[in-house]
Short mmCIF file of N, CA and C in Angstrom, two decimals:
data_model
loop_
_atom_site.label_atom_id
_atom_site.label_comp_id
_atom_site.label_asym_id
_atom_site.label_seq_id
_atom_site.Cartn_x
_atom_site.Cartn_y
_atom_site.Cartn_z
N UNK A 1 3.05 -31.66 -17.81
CA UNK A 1 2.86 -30.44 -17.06
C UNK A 1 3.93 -29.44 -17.43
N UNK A 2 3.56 -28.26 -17.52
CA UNK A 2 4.43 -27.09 -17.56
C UNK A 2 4.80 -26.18 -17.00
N UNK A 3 6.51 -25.39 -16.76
CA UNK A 3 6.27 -25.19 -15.62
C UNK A 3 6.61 -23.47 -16.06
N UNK A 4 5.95 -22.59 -15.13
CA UNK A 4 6.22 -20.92 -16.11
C UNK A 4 7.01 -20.60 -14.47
N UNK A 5 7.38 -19.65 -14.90
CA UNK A 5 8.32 -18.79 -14.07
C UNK A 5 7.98 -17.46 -14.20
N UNK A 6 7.63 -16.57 -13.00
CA UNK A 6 6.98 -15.81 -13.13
C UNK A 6 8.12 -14.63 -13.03
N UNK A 7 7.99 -13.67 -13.80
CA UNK A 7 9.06 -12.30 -13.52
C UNK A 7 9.01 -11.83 -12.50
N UNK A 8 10.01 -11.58 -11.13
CA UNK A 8 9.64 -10.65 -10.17
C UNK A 8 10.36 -9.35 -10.32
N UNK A 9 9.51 -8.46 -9.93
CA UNK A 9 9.64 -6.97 -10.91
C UNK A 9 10.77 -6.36 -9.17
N UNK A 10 11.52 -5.78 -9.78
CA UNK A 10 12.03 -4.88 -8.74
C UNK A 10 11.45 -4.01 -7.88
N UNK A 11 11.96 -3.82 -6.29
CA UNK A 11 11.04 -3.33 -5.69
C UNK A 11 11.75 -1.72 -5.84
N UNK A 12 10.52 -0.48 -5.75
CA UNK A 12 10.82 0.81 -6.12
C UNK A 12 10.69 1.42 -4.77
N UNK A 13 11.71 2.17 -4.66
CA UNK A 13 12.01 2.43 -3.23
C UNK A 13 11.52 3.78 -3.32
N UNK A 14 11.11 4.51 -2.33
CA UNK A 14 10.63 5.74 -1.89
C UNK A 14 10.76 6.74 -0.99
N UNK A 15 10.38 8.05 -1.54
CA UNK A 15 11.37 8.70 -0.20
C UNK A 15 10.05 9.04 0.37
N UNK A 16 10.34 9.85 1.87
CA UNK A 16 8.71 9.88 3.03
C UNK A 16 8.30 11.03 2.11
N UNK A 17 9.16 12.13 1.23
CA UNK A 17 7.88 12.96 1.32
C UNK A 17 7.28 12.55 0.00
N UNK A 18 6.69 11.28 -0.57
CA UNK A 18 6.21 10.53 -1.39
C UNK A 18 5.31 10.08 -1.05
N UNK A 19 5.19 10.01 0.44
CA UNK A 19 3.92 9.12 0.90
C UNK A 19 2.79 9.59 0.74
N UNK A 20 1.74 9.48 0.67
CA UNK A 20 0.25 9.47 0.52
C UNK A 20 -0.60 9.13 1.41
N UNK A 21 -1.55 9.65 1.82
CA UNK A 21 -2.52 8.93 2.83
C UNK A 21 -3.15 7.71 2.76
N UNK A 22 -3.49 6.76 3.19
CA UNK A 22 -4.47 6.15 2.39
C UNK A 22 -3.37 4.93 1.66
N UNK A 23 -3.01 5.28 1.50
CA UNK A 23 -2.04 4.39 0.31
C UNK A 23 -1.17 2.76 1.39
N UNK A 24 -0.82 1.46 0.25
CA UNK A 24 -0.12 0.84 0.57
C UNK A 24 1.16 0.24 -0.35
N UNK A 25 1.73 -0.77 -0.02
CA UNK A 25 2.97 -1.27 -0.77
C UNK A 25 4.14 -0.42 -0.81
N UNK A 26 4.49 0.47 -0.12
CA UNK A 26 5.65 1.48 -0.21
C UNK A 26 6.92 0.51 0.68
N UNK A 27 7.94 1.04 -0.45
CA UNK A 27 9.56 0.33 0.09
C UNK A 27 10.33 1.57 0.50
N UNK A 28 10.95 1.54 1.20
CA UNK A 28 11.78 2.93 1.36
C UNK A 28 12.49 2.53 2.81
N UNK A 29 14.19 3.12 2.75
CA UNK A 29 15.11 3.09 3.37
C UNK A 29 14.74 4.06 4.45
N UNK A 30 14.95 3.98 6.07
CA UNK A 30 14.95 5.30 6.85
C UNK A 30 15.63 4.41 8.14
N UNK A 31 15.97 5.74 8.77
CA UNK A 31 16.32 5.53 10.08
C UNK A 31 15.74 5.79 11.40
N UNK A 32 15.70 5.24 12.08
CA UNK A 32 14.88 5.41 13.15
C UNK A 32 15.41 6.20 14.13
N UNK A 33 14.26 7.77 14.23
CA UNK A 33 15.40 9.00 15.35
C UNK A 33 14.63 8.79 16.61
N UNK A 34 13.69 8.25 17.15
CA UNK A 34 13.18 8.22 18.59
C UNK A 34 12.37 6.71 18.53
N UNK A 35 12.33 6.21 19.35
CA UNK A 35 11.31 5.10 19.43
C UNK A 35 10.70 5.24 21.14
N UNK A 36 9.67 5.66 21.05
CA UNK A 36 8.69 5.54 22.53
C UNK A 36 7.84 4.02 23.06
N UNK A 37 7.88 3.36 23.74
CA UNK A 37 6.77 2.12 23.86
C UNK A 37 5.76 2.70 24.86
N UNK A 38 4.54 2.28 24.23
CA UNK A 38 3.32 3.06 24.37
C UNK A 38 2.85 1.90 25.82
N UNK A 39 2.41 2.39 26.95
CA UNK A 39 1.68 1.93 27.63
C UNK A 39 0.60 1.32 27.53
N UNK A 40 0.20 0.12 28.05
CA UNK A 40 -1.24 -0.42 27.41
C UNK A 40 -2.41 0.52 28.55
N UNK A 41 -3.41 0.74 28.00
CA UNK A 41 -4.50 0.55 28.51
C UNK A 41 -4.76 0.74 29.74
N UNK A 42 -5.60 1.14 31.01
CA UNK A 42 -5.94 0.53 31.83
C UNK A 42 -7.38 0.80 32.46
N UNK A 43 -8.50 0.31 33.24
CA UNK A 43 -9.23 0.74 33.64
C UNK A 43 -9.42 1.46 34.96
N UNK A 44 -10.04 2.41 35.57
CA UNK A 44 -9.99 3.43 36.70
C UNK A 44 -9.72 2.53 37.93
N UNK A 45 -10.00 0.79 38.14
CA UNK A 45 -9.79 0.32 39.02
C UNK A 45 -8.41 -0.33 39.27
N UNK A 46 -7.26 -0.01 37.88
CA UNK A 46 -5.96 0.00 37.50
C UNK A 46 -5.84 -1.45 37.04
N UNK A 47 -6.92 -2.59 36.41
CA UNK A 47 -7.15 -3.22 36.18
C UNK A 47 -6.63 -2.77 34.12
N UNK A 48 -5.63 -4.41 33.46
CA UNK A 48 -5.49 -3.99 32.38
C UNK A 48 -6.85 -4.14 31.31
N UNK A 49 -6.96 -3.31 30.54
CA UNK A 49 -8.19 -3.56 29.27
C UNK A 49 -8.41 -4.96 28.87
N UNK A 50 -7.08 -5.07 28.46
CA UNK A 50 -7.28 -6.97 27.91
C UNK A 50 -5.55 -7.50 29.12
N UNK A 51 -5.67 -8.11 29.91
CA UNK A 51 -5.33 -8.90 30.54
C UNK A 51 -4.30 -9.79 29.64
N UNK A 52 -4.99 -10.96 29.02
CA UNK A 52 -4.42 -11.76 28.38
C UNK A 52 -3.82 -11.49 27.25
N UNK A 53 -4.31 -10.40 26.74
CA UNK A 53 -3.66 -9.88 25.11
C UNK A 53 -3.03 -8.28 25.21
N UNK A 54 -1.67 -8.56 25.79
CA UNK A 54 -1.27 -7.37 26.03
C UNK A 54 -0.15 -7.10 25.03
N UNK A 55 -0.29 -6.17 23.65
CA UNK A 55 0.73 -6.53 23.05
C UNK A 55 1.76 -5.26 23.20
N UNK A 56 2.60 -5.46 22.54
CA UNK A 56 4.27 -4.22 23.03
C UNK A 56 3.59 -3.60 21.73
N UNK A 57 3.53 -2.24 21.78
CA UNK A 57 3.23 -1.21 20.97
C UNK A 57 4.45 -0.12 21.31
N UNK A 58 5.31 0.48 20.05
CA UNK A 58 6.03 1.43 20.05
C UNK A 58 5.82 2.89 19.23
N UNK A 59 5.79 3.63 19.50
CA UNK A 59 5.58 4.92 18.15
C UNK A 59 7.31 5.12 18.21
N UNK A 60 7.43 4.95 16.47
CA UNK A 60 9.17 5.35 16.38
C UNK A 60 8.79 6.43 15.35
N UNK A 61 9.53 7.62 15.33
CA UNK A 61 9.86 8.65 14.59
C UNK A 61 10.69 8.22 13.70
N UNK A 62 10.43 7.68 12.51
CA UNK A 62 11.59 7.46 11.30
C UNK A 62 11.73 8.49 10.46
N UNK A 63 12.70 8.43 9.38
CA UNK A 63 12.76 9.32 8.53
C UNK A 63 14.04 9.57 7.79
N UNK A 64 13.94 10.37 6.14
CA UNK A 64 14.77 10.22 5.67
C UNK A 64 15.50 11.52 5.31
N UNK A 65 16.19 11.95 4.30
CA UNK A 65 16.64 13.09 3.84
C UNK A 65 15.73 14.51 3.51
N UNK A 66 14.55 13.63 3.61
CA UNK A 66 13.42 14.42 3.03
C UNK A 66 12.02 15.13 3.78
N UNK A 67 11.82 13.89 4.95
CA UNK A 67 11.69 14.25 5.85
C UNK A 67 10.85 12.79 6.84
N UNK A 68 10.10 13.09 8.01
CA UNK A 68 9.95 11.94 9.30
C UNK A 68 8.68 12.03 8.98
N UNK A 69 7.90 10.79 9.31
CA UNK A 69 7.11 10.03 9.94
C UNK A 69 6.86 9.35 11.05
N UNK A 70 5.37 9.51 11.66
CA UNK A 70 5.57 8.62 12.50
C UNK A 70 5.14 7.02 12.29
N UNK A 71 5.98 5.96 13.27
CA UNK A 71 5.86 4.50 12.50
C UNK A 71 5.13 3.88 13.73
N UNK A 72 4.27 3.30 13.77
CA UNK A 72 4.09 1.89 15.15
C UNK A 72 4.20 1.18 14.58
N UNK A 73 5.26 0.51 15.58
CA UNK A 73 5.69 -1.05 15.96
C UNK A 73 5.14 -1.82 17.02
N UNK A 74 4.65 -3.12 16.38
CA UNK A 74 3.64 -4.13 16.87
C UNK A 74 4.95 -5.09 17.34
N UNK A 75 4.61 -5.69 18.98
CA UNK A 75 5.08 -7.06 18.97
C UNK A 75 6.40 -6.89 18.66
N UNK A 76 7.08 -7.96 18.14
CA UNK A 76 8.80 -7.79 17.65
C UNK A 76 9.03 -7.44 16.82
N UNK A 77 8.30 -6.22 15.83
CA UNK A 77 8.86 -5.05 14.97
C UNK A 77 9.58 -4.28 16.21
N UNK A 78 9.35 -4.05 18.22
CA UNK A 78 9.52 -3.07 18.68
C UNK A 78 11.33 -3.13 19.05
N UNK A 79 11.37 -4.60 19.04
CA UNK A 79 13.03 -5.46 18.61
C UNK A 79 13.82 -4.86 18.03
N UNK A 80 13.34 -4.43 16.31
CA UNK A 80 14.29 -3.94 15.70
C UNK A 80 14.35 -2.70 15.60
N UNK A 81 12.89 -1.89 15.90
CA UNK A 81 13.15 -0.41 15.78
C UNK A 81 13.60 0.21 16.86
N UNK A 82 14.97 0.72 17.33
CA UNK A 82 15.65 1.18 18.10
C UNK A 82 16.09 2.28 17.93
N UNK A 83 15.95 3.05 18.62
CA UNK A 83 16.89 4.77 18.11
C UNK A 83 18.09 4.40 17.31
N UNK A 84 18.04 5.24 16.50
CA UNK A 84 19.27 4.82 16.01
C UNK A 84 19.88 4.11 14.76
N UNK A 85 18.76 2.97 14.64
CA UNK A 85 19.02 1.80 13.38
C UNK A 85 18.74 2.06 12.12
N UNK A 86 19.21 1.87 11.33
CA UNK A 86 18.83 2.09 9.99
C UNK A 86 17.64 0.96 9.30
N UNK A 87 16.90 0.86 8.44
CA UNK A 87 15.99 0.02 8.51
C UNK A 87 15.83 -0.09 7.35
N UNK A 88 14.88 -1.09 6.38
CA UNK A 88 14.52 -1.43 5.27
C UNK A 88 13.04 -1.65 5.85
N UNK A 89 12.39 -1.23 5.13
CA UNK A 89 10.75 -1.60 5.34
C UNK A 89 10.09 -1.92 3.68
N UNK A 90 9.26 -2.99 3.78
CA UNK A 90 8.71 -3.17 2.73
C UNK A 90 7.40 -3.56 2.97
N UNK A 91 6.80 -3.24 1.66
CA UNK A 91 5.15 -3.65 1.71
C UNK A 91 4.93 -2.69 3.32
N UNK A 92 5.58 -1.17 3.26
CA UNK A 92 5.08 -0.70 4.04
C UNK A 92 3.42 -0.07 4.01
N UNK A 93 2.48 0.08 4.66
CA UNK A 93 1.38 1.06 4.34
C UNK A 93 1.21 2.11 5.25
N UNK A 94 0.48 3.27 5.34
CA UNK A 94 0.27 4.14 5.47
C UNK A 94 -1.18 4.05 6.16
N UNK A 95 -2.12 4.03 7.83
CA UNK A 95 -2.39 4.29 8.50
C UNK A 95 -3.22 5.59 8.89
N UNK A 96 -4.15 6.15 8.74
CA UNK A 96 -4.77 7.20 9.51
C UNK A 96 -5.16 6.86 10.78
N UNK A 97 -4.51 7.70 12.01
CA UNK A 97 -5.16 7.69 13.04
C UNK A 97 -5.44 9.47 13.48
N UNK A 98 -6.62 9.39 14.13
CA UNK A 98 -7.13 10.45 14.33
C UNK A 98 -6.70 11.79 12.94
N UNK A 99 -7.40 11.58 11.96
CA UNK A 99 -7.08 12.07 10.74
C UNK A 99 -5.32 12.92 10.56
N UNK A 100 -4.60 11.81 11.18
CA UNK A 100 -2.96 12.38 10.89
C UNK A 100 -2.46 10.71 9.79
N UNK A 101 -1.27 11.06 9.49
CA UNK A 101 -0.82 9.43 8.64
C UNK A 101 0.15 9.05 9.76
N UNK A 102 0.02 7.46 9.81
CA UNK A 102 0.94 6.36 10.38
C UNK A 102 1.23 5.55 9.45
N UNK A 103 2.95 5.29 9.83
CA UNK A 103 2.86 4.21 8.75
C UNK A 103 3.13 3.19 9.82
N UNK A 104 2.75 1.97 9.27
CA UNK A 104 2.80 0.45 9.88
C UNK A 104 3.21 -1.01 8.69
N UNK A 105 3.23 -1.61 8.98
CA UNK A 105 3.97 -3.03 8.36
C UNK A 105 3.49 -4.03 8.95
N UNK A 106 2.52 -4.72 8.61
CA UNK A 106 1.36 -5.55 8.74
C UNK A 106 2.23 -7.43 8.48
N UNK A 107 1.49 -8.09 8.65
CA UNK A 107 2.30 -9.34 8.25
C UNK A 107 2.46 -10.04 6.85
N UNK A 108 2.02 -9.25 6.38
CA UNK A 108 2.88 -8.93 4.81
C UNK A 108 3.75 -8.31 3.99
N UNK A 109 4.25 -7.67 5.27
CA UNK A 109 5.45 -6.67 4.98
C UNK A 109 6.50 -6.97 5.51
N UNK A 110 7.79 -6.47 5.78
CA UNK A 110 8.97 -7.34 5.87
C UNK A 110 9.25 -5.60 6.85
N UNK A 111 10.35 -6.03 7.59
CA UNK A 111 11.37 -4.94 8.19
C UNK A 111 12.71 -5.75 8.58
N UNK A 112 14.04 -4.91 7.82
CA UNK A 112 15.04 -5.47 7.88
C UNK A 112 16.01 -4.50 8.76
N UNK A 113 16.84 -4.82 9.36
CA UNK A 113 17.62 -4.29 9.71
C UNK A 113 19.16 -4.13 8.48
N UNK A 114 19.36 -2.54 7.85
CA UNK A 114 20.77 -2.82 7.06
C UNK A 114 21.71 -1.79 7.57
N UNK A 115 22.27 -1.61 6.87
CA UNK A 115 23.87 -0.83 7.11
C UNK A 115 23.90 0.28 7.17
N UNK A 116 24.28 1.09 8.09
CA UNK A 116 24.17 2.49 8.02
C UNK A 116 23.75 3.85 7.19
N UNK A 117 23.29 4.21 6.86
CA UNK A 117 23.28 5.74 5.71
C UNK A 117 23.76 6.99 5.78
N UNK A 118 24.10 7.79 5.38
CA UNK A 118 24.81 8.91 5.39
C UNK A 118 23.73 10.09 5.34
N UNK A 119 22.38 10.00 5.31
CA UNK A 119 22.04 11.02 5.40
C UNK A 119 21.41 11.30 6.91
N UNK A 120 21.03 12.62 6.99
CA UNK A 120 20.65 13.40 8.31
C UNK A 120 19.03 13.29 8.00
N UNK A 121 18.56 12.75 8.81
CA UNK A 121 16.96 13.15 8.88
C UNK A 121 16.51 14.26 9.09
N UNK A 122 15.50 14.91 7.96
CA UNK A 122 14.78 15.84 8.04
C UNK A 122 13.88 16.22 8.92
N UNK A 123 13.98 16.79 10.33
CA UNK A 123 12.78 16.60 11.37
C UNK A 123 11.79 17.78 10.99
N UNK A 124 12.33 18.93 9.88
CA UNK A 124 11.66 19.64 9.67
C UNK A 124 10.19 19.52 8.49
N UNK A 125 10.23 18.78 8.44
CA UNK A 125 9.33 18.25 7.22
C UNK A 125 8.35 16.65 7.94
N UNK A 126 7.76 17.01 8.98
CA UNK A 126 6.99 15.91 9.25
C UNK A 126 5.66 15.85 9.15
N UNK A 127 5.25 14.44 8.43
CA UNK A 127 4.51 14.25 7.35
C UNK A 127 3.56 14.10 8.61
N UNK A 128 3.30 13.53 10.27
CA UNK A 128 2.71 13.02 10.68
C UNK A 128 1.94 13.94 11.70
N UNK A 129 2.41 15.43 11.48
CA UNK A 129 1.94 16.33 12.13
C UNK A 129 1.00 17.44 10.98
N UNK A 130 0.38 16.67 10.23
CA UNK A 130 0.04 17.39 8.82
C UNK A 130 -1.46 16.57 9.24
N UNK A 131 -2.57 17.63 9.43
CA UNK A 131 -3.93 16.96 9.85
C UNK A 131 -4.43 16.52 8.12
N UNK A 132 -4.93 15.45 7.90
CA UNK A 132 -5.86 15.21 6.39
C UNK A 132 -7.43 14.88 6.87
N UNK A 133 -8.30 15.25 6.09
CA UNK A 133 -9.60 14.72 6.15
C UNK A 133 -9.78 14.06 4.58
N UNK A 134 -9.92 13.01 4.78
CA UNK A 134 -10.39 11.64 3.51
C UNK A 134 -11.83 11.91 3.05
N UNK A 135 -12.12 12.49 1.74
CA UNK A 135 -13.34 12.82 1.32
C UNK A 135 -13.29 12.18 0.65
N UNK A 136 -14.61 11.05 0.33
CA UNK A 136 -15.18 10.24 -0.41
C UNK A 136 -15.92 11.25 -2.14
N UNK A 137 -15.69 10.83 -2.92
CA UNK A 137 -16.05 11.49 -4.08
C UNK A 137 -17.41 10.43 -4.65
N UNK A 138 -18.47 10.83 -4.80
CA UNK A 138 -19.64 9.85 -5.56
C UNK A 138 -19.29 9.78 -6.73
N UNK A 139 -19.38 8.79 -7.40
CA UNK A 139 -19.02 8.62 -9.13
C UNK A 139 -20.06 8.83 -9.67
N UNK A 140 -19.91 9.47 -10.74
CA UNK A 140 -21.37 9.13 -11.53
C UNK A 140 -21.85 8.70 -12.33
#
């Protein structure tokens, strides 16, 4: 038997105003400037939607030199994203809700907590207040 070793290619880091709609696999350094936890659900009789499956949902405002996004955090992503923290995200993707971009980090993506950065987040440049409509093109 033989045994190969496969090359692992370096990961290419990215800045937010790089992102794309639609798109996945993005690495990129940011810091987290607000984190909100979103209320679940409820019905008019103040009864929850799902009872048993109530998960912690956060919208955090991240962002870098270049400029913010908005991020949800599922479950114990809402742990590490804290006002404040600096973050590593990988195998991040990119999210449409109500034709704006979210980015999110699915369970194939990683979020690390690292060491401080020196830059100031751009709040003027946010990618998540930018409406897109996704047009399908027919090939021919």
């Amino acid at each position: 038997m033989s045994t190969t070793t496969v090359q692992k290619t370096k990961p290419v880091f990215v800045k937010v105003d790089e992102l794309k709609p639609g798109k996945s696999g993005y690495n990129l350094t940011v810091r987290v400037v607000e984190s909100n936890p979103v209320t679940p659900a409820t019905r008019k009789n103040g009864s929850l939607t799902r009872p048993f499956q109530t998960p912690r949902i956060a919208e955090c405002l991240i962002g870098d030199d270049t400029g913010c996004i908005l991020f949800t955090a599922r479950n114990d992503q809402v742990d590490v994203m804290k006002t404040g923290a600096t973050v590593t995200l990988r195998n991040a993707k990119i999210d449409m809700f109500k034709d704006t971009m979210r980015m999110a980090v699915d369970k194939w993506g990683l979020i690390q907590v690292t060491d401080p950065v020196s830059f100031e987040v751009n709040r003027q440049n946010n990618l998540s207040l930018v409406e897109y409509e996704l047009v399908t093109v027919p090939v021919q």
